[in-house]
Short mmCIF file of N, CA and C in Angstrom, two decimals:
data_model
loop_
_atom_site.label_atom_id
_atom_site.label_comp_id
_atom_site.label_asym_id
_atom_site.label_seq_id
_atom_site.Cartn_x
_atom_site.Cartn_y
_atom_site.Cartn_z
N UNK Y 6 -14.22 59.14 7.55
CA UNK Y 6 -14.07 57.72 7.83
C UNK Y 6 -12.77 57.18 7.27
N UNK Y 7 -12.32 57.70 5.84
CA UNK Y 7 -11.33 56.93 5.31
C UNK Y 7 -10.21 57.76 6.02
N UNK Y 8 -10.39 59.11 6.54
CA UNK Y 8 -8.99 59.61 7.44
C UNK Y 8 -8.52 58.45 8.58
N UNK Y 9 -9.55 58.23 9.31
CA UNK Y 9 -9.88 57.60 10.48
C UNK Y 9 -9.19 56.06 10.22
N UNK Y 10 -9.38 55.38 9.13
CA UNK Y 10 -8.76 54.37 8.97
C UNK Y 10 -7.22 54.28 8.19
N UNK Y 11 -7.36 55.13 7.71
CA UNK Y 11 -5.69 55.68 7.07
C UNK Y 11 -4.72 55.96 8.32
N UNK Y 12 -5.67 56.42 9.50
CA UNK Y 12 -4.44 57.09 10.40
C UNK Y 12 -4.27 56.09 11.25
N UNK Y 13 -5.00 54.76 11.63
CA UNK Y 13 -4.89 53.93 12.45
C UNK Y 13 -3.81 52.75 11.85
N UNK Y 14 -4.23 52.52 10.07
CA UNK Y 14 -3.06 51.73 9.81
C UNK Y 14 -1.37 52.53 10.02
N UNK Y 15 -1.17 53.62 9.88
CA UNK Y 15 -0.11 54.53 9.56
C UNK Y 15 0.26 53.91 11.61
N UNK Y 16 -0.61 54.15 11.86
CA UNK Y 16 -0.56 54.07 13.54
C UNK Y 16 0.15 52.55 14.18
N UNK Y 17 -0.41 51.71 13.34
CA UNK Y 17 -0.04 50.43 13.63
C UNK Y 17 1.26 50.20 12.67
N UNK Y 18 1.11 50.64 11.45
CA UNK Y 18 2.59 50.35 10.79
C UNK Y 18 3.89 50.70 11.46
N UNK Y 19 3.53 52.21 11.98
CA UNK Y 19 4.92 52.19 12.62
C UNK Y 19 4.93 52.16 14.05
N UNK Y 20 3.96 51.43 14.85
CA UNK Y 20 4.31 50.21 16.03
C UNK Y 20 4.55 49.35 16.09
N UNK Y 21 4.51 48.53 14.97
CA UNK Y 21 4.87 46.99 15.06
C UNK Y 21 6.33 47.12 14.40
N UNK Y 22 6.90 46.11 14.93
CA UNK Y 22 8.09 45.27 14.66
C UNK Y 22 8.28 43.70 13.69
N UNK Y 23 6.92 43.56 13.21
CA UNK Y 23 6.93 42.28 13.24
C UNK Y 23 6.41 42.71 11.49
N UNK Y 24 7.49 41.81 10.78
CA UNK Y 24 7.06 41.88 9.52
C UNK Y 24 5.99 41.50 8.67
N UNK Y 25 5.62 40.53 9.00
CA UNK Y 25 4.59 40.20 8.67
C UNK Y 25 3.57 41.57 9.07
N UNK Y 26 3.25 41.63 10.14
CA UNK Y 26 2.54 42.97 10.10
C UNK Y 26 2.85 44.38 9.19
N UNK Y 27 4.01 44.56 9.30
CA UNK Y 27 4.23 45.85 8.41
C UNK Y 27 3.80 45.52 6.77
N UNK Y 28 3.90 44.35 6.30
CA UNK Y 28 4.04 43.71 5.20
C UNK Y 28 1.82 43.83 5.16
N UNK Y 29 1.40 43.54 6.00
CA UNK Y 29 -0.08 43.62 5.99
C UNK Y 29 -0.45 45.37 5.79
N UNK Y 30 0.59 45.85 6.62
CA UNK Y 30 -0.28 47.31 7.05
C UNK Y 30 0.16 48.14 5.31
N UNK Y 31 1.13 47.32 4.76
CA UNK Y 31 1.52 48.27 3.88
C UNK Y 31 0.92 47.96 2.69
N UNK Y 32 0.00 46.60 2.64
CA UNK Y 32 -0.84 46.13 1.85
C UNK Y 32 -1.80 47.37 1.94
N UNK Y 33 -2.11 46.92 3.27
CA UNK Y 33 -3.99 48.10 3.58
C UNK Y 33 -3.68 48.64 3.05
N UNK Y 34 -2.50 50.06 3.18
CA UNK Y 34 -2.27 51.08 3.01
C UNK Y 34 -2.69 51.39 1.07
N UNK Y 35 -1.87 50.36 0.40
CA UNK Y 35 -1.93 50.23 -1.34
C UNK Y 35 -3.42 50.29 -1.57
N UNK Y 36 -4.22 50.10 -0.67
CA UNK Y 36 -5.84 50.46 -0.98
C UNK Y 36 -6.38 51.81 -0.97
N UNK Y 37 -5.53 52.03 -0.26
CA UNK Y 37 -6.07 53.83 0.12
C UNK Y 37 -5.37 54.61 -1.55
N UNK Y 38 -4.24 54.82 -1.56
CA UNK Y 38 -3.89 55.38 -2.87
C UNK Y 38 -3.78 56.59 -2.56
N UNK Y 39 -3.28 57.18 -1.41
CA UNK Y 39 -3.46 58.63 -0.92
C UNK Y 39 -2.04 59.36 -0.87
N UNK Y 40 -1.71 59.72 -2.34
CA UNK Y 40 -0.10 59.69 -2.01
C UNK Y 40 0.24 60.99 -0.47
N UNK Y 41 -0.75 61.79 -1.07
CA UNK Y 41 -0.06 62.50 0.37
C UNK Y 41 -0.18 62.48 1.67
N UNK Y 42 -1.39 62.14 1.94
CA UNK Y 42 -1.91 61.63 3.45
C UNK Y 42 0.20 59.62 3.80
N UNK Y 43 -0.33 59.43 3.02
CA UNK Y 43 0.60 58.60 2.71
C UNK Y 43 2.08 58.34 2.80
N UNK Y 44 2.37 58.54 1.78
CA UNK Y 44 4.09 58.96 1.70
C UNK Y 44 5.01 58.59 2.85
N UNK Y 45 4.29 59.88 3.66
CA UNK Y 45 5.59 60.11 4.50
C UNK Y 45 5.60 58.96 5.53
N UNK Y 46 4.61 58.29 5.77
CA UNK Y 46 4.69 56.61 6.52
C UNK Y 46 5.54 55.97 6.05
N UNK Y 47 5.50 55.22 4.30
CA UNK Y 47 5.72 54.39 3.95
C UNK Y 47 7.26 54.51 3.69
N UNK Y 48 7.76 55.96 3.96
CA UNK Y 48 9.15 56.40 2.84
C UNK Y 48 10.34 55.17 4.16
N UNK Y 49 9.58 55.51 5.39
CA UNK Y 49 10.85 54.71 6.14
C UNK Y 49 11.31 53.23 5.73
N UNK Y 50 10.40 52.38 5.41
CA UNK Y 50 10.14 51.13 4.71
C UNK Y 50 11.00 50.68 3.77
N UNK Y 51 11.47 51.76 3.24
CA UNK Y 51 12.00 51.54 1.76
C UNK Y 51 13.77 51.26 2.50
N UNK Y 52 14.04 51.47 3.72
CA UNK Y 52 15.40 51.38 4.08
C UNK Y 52 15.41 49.76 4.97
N UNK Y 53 14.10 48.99 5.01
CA UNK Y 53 14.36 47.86 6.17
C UNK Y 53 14.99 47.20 5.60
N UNK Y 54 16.04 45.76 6.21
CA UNK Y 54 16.48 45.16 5.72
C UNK Y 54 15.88 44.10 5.28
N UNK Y 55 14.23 43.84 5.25
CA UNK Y 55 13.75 43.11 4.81
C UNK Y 55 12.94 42.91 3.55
N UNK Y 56 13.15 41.96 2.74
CA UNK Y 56 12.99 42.58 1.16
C UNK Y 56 11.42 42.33 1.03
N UNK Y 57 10.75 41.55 2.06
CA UNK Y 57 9.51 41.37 1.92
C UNK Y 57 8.99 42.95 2.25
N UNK Y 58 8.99 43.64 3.10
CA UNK Y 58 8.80 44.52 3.62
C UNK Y 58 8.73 45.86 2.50
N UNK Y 59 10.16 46.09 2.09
CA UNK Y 59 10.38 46.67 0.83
C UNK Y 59 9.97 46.24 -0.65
N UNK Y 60 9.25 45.40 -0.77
CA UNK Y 60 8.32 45.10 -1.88
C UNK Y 60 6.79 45.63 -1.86
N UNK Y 61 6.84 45.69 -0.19
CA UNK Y 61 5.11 46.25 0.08
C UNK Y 61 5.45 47.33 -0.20
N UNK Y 62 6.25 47.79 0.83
CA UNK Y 62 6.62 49.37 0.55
C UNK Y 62 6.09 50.49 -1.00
N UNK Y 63 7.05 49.03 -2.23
CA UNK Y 63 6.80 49.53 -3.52
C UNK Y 63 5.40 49.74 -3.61
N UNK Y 64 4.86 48.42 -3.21
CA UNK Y 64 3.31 48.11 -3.72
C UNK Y 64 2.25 48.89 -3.44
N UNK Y 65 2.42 49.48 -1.97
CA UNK Y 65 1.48 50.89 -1.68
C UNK Y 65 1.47 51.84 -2.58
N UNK Y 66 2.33 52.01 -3.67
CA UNK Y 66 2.07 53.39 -4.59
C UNK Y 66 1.21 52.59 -6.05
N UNK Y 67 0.84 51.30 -5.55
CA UNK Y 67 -0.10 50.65 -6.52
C UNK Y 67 -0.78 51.69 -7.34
N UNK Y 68 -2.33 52.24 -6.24
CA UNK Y 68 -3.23 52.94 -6.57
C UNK Y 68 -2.97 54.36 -6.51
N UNK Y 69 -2.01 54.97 -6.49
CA UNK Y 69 -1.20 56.19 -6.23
C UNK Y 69 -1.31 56.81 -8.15
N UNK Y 70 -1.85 58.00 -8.16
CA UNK Y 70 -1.99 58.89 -8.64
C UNK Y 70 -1.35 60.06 -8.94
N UNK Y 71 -0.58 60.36 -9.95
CA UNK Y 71 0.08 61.93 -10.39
C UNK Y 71 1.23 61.82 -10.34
N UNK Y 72 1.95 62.98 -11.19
CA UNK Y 72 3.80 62.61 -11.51
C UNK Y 72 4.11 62.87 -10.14
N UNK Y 73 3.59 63.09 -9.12
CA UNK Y 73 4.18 63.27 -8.03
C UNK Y 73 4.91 61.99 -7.36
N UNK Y 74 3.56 61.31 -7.33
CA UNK Y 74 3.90 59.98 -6.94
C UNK Y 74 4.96 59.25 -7.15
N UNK Y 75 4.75 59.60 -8.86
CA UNK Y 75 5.29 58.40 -9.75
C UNK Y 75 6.93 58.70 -9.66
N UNK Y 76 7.47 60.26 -9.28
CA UNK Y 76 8.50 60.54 -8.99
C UNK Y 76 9.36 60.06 -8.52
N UNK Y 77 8.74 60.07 -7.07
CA UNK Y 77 8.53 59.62 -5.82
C UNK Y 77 9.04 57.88 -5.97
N UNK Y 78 8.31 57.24 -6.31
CA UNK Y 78 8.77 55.74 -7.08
C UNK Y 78 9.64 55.53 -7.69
N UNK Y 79 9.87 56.35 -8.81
CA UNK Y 79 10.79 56.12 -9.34
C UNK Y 79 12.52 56.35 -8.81
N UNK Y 80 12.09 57.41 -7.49
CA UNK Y 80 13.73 57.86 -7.33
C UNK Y 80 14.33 56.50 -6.23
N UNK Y 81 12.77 56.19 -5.50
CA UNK Y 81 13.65 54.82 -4.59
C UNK Y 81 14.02 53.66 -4.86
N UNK Y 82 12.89 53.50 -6.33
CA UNK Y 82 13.67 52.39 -7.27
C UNK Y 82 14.73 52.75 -7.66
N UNK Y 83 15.14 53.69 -8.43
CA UNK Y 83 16.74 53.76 -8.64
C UNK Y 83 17.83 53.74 -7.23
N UNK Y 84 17.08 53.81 -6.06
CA UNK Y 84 18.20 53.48 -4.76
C UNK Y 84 18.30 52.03 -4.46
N UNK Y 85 17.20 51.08 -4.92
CA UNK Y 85 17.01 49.61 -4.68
C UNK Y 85 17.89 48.64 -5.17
N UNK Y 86 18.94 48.50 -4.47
CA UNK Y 86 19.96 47.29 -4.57
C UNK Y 86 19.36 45.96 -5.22
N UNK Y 87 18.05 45.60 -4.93
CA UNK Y 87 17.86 43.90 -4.87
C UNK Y 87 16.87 43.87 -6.25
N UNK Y 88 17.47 42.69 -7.12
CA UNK Y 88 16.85 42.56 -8.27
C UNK Y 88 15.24 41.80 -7.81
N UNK Y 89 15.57 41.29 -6.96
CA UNK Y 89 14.00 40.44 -6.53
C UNK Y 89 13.04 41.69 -6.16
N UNK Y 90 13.41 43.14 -5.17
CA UNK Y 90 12.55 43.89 -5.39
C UNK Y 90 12.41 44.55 -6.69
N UNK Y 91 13.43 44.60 -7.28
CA UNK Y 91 13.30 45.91 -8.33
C UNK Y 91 11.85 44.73 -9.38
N UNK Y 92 12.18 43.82 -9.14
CA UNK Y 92 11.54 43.14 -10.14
C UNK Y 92 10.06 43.13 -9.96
N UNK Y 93 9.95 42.86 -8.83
CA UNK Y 93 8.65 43.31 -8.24
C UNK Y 93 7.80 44.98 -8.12
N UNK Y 94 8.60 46.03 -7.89
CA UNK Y 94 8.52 47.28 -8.20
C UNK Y 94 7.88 47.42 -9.61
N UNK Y 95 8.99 47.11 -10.85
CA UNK Y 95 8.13 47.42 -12.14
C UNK Y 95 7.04 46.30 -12.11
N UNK Y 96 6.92 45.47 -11.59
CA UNK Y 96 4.92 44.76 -11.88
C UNK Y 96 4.18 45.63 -11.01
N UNK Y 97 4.71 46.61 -9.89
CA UNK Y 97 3.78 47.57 -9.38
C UNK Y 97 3.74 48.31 -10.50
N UNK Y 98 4.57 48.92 -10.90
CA UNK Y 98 4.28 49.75 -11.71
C UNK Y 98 3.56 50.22 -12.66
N UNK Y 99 3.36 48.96 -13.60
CA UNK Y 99 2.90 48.23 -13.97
C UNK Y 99 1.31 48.93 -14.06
N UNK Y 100 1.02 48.46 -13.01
CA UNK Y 100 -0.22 48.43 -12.41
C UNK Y 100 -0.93 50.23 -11.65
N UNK Y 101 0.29 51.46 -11.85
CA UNK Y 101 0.12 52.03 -11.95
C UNK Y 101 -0.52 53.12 -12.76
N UNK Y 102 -1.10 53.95 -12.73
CA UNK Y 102 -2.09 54.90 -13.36
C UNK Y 102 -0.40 55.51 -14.99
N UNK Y 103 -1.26 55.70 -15.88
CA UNK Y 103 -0.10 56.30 -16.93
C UNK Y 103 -0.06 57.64 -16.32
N UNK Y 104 0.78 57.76 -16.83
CA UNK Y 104 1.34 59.17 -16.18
C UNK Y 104 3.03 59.66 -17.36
N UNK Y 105 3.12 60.83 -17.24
CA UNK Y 105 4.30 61.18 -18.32
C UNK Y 105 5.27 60.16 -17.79
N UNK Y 106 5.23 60.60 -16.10
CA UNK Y 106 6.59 60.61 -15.33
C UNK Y 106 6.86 58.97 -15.11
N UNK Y 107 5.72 58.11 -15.19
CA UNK Y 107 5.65 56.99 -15.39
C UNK Y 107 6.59 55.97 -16.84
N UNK Y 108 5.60 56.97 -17.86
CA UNK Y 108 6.43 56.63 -19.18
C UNK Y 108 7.80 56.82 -19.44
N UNK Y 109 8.58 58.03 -18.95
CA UNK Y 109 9.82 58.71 -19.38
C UNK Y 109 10.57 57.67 -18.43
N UNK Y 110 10.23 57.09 -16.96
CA UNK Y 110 10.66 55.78 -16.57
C UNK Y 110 11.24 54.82 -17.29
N UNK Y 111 10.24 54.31 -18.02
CA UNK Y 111 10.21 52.87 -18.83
C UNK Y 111 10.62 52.89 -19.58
N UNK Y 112 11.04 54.63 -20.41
CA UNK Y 112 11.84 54.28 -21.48
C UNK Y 112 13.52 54.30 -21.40
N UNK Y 113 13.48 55.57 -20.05
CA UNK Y 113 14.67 54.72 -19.47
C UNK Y 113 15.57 53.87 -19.06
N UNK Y 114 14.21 53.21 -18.70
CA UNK Y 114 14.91 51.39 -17.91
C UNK Y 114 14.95 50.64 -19.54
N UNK Y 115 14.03 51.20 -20.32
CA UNK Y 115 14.48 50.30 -21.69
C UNK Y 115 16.07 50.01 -22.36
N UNK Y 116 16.56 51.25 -22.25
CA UNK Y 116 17.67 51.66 -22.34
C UNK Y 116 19.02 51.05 -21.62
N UNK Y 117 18.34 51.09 -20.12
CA UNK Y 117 19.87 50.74 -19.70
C UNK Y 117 19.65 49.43 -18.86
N UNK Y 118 18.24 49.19 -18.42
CA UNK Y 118 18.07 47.71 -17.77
C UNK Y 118 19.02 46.17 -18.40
N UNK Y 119 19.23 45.27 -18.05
CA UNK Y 119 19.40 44.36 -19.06
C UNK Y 119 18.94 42.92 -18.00
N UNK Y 120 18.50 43.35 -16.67
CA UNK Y 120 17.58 42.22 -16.40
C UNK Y 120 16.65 41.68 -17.32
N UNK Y 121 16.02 40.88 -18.36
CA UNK Y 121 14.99 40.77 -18.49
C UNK Y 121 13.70 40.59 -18.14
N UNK Y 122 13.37 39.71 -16.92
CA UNK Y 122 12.53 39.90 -16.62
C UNK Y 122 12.11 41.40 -16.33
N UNK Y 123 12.77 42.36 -15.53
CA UNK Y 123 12.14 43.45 -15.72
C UNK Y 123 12.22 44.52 -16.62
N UNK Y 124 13.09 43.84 -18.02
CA UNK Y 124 12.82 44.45 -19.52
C UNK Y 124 11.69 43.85 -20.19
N UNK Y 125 10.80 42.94 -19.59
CA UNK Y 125 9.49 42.25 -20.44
C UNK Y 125 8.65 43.27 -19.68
N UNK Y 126 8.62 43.49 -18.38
CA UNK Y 126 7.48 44.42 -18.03
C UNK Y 126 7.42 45.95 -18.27
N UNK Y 127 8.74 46.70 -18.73
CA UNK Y 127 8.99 47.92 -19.01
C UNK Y 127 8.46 47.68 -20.59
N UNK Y 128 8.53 46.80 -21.40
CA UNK Y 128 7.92 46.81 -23.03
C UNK Y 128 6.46 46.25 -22.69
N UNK Y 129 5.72 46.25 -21.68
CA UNK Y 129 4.15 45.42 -21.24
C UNK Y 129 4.20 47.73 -20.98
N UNK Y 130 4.79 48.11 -20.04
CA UNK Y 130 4.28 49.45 -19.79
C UNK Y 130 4.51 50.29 -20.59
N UNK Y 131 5.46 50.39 -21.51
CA UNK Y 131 5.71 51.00 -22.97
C UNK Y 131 4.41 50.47 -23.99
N UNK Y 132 4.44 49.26 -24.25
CA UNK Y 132 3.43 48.84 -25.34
C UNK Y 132 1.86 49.47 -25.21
N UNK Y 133 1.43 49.45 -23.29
CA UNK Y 133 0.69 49.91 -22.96
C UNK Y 133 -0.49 51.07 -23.10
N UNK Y 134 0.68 52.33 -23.29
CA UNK Y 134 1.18 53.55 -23.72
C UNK Y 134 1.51 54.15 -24.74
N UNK Y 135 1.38 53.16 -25.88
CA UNK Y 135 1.68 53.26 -27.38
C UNK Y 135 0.00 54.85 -27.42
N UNK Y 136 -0.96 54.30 -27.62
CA UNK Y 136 -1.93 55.39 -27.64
C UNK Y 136 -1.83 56.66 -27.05
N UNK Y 137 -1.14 56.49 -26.10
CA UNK Y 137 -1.19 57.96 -25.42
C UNK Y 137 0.22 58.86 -25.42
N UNK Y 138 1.10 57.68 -25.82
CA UNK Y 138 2.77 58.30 -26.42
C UNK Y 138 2.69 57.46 -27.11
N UNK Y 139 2.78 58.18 -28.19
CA UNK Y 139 3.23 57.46 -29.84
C UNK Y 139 4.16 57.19 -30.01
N UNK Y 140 5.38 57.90 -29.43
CA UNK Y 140 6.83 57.86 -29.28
C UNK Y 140 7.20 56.52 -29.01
N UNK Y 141 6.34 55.76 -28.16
CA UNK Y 141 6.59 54.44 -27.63
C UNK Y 141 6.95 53.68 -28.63
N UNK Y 142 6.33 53.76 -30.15
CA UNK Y 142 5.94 52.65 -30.95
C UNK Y 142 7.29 53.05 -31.28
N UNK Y 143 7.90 54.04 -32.17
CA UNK Y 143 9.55 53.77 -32.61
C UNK Y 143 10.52 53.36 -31.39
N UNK Y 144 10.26 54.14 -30.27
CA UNK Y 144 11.27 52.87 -29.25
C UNK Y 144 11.10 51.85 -29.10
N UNK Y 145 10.51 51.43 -29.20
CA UNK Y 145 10.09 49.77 -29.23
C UNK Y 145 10.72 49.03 -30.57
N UNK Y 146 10.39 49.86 -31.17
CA UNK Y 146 10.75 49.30 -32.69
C UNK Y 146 12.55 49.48 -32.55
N UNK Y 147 12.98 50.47 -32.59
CA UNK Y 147 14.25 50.86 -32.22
C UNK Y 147 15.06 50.05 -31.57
N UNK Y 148 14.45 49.52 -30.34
CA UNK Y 148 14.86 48.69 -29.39
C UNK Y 148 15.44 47.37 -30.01
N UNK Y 149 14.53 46.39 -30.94
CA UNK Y 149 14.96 45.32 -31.79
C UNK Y 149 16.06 45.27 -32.18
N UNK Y 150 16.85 46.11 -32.72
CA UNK Y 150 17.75 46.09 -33.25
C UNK Y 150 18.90 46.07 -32.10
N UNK Y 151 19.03 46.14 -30.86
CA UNK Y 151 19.98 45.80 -30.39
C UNK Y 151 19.68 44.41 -29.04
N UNK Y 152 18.30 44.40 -29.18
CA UNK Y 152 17.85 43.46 -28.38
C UNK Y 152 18.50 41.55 -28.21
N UNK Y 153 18.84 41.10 -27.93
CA UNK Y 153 19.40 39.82 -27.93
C UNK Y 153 18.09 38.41 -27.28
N UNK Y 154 17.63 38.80 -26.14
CA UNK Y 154 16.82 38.11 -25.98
C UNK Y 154 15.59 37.21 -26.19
N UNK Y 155 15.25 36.14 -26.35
CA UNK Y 155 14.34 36.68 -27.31
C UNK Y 155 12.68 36.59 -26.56
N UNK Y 156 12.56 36.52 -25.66
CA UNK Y 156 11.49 36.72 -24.62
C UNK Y 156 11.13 37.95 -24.87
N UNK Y 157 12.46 39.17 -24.88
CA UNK Y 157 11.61 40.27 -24.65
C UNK Y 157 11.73 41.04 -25.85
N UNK Y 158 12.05 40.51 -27.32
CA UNK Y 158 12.05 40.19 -28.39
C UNK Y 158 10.13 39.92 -28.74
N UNK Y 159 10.05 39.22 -28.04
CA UNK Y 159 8.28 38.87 -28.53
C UNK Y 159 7.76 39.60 -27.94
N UNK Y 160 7.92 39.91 -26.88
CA UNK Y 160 7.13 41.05 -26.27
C UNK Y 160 6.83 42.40 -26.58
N UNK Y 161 8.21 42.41 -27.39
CA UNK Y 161 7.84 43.71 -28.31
C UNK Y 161 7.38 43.71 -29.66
N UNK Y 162 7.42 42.43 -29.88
CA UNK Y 162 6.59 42.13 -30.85
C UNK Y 162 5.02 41.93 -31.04
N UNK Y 163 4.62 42.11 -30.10
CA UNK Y 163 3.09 42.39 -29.82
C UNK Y 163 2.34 43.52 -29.81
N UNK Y 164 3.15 44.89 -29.66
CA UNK Y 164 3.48 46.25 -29.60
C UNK Y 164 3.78 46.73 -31.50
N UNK Y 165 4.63 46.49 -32.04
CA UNK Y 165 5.18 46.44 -32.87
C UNK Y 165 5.31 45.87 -34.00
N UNK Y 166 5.55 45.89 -35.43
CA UNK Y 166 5.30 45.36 -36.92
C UNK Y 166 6.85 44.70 -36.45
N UNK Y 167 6.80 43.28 -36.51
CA UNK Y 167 8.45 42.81 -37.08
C UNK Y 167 8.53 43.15 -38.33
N UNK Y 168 8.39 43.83 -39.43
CA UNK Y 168 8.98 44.17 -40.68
C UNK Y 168 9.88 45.33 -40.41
N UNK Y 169 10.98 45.12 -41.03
CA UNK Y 169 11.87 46.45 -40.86
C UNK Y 169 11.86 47.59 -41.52
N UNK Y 170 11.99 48.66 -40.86
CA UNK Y 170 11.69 49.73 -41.06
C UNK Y 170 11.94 50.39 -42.46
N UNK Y 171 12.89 49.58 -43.41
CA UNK Y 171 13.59 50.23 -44.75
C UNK Y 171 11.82 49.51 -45.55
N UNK Y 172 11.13 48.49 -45.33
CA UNK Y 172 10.26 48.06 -45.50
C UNK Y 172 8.52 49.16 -45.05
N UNK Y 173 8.76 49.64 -44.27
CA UNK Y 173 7.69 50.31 -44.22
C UNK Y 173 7.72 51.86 -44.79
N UNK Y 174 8.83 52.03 -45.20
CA UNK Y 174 9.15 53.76 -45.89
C UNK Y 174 7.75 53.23 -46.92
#
C-alpha cells in the first residue's frame, strides 16, 4: 500500500509544473521517510529556481533515516546559494534522526557558518547531542570564546556551564 502511494506522489511530482503542487507533493513525500524508494525523485528539486520548492525539497529528508541520507543532505546544502533556504534546511535538520553524519555537520557549520540564525540551530543540534557525543559539550564551550553574538551566546549557554574553563580544572 505505502509502495502504491509513494509511487503515485513521485508520479505526480514530476508531472506537474505548478509549484504549489510540487511544494505539496514534496510535503507528502517528507511523510514517507523512504530515503531510497525516494531520493532519486526529489534530487531534481534541489536545482528549481524556486526557493519555495527547494525548501520542500530539503524538508522531505525530514523523516529520513541513516548517514546515508544525512550525506545526501548535507552535500546539497553545501551547493545551496540562498540563505532563506539554507536557513530553513538546518530547522529540517534539526528535526532529523541523530546520526554521526548529522553531528560531524553541525560541528562544521559551527565553525565556519556566521549566519546566526542558522548558528542558533546548529548549537539547538549540537546541544541536542551532548549525550550521545560528549565531544559536543567542549565545542560548545570552545565556541564562546570566539563567539560575538549574543543570541547564539545564550544558546549555548543552555548546553553549557558559563564558568570558564581555568575555573572548572
Amino acid at each position: 500500500m505505502t509502495d502504491e502511494i509513494n509511487k503515485r506522489l513521485i508520479d505526480r511530482l514530476q508531472s506537474t509544473n505548478s509549484v504549489r503542487e510540487r511544494v505539496l507533493m514534496l510535503g507528502a513525500l517528507s511523510n514517507v521517510g523512504d530515503y531510497r524508494n525516494t531520493h532519486g525523485a526529489i534530487l531534481p528539486f534541489f536545482k528549481s529556481k524556486n526557493e519555495r520548492v527547494r525548501i520542500a525539497a530539503f524538508d522531505s529528508f525530514r523523516r529520513m533515516v541513516g548517514e546515508e541520507s544525512f550525506k545526501t543532505f548535507s552535500s546539497l546544502y553545501a551547493d545551496e546559494p540562498s540563505i532563506v533556504v539554507r536557513r530553513r534546511a538546518v530547522r529540517t535538520a534539526f528535526n532529523m534522526a541523530k546520526s554521526n553524519s548529522r553531528n560531524l555537520w553541525a560541528m562544521s557549520l559551527l565553525e565556519q557558518e556566521r549566519d546566526v540564525n542558522i548558528l542558533q540551530r546548529v548549537v539547538l543540534i549540537l546541544g541536542d547531542g551532548i549525550e550521545k557525543y560528549p565531544k559536543n559539550y567542549s565545542l560548545l564551550q570552545n565556541s564562546l570564546e570566539g563567539m560575538r553574538d549574543r543570541e547564539v551566546r545564550k544558546a549555548i549557554f543552555k548546553y553549557v556551564s558559563p564558568v570558564r574553563k581555568e575555573v572548572l580544572r
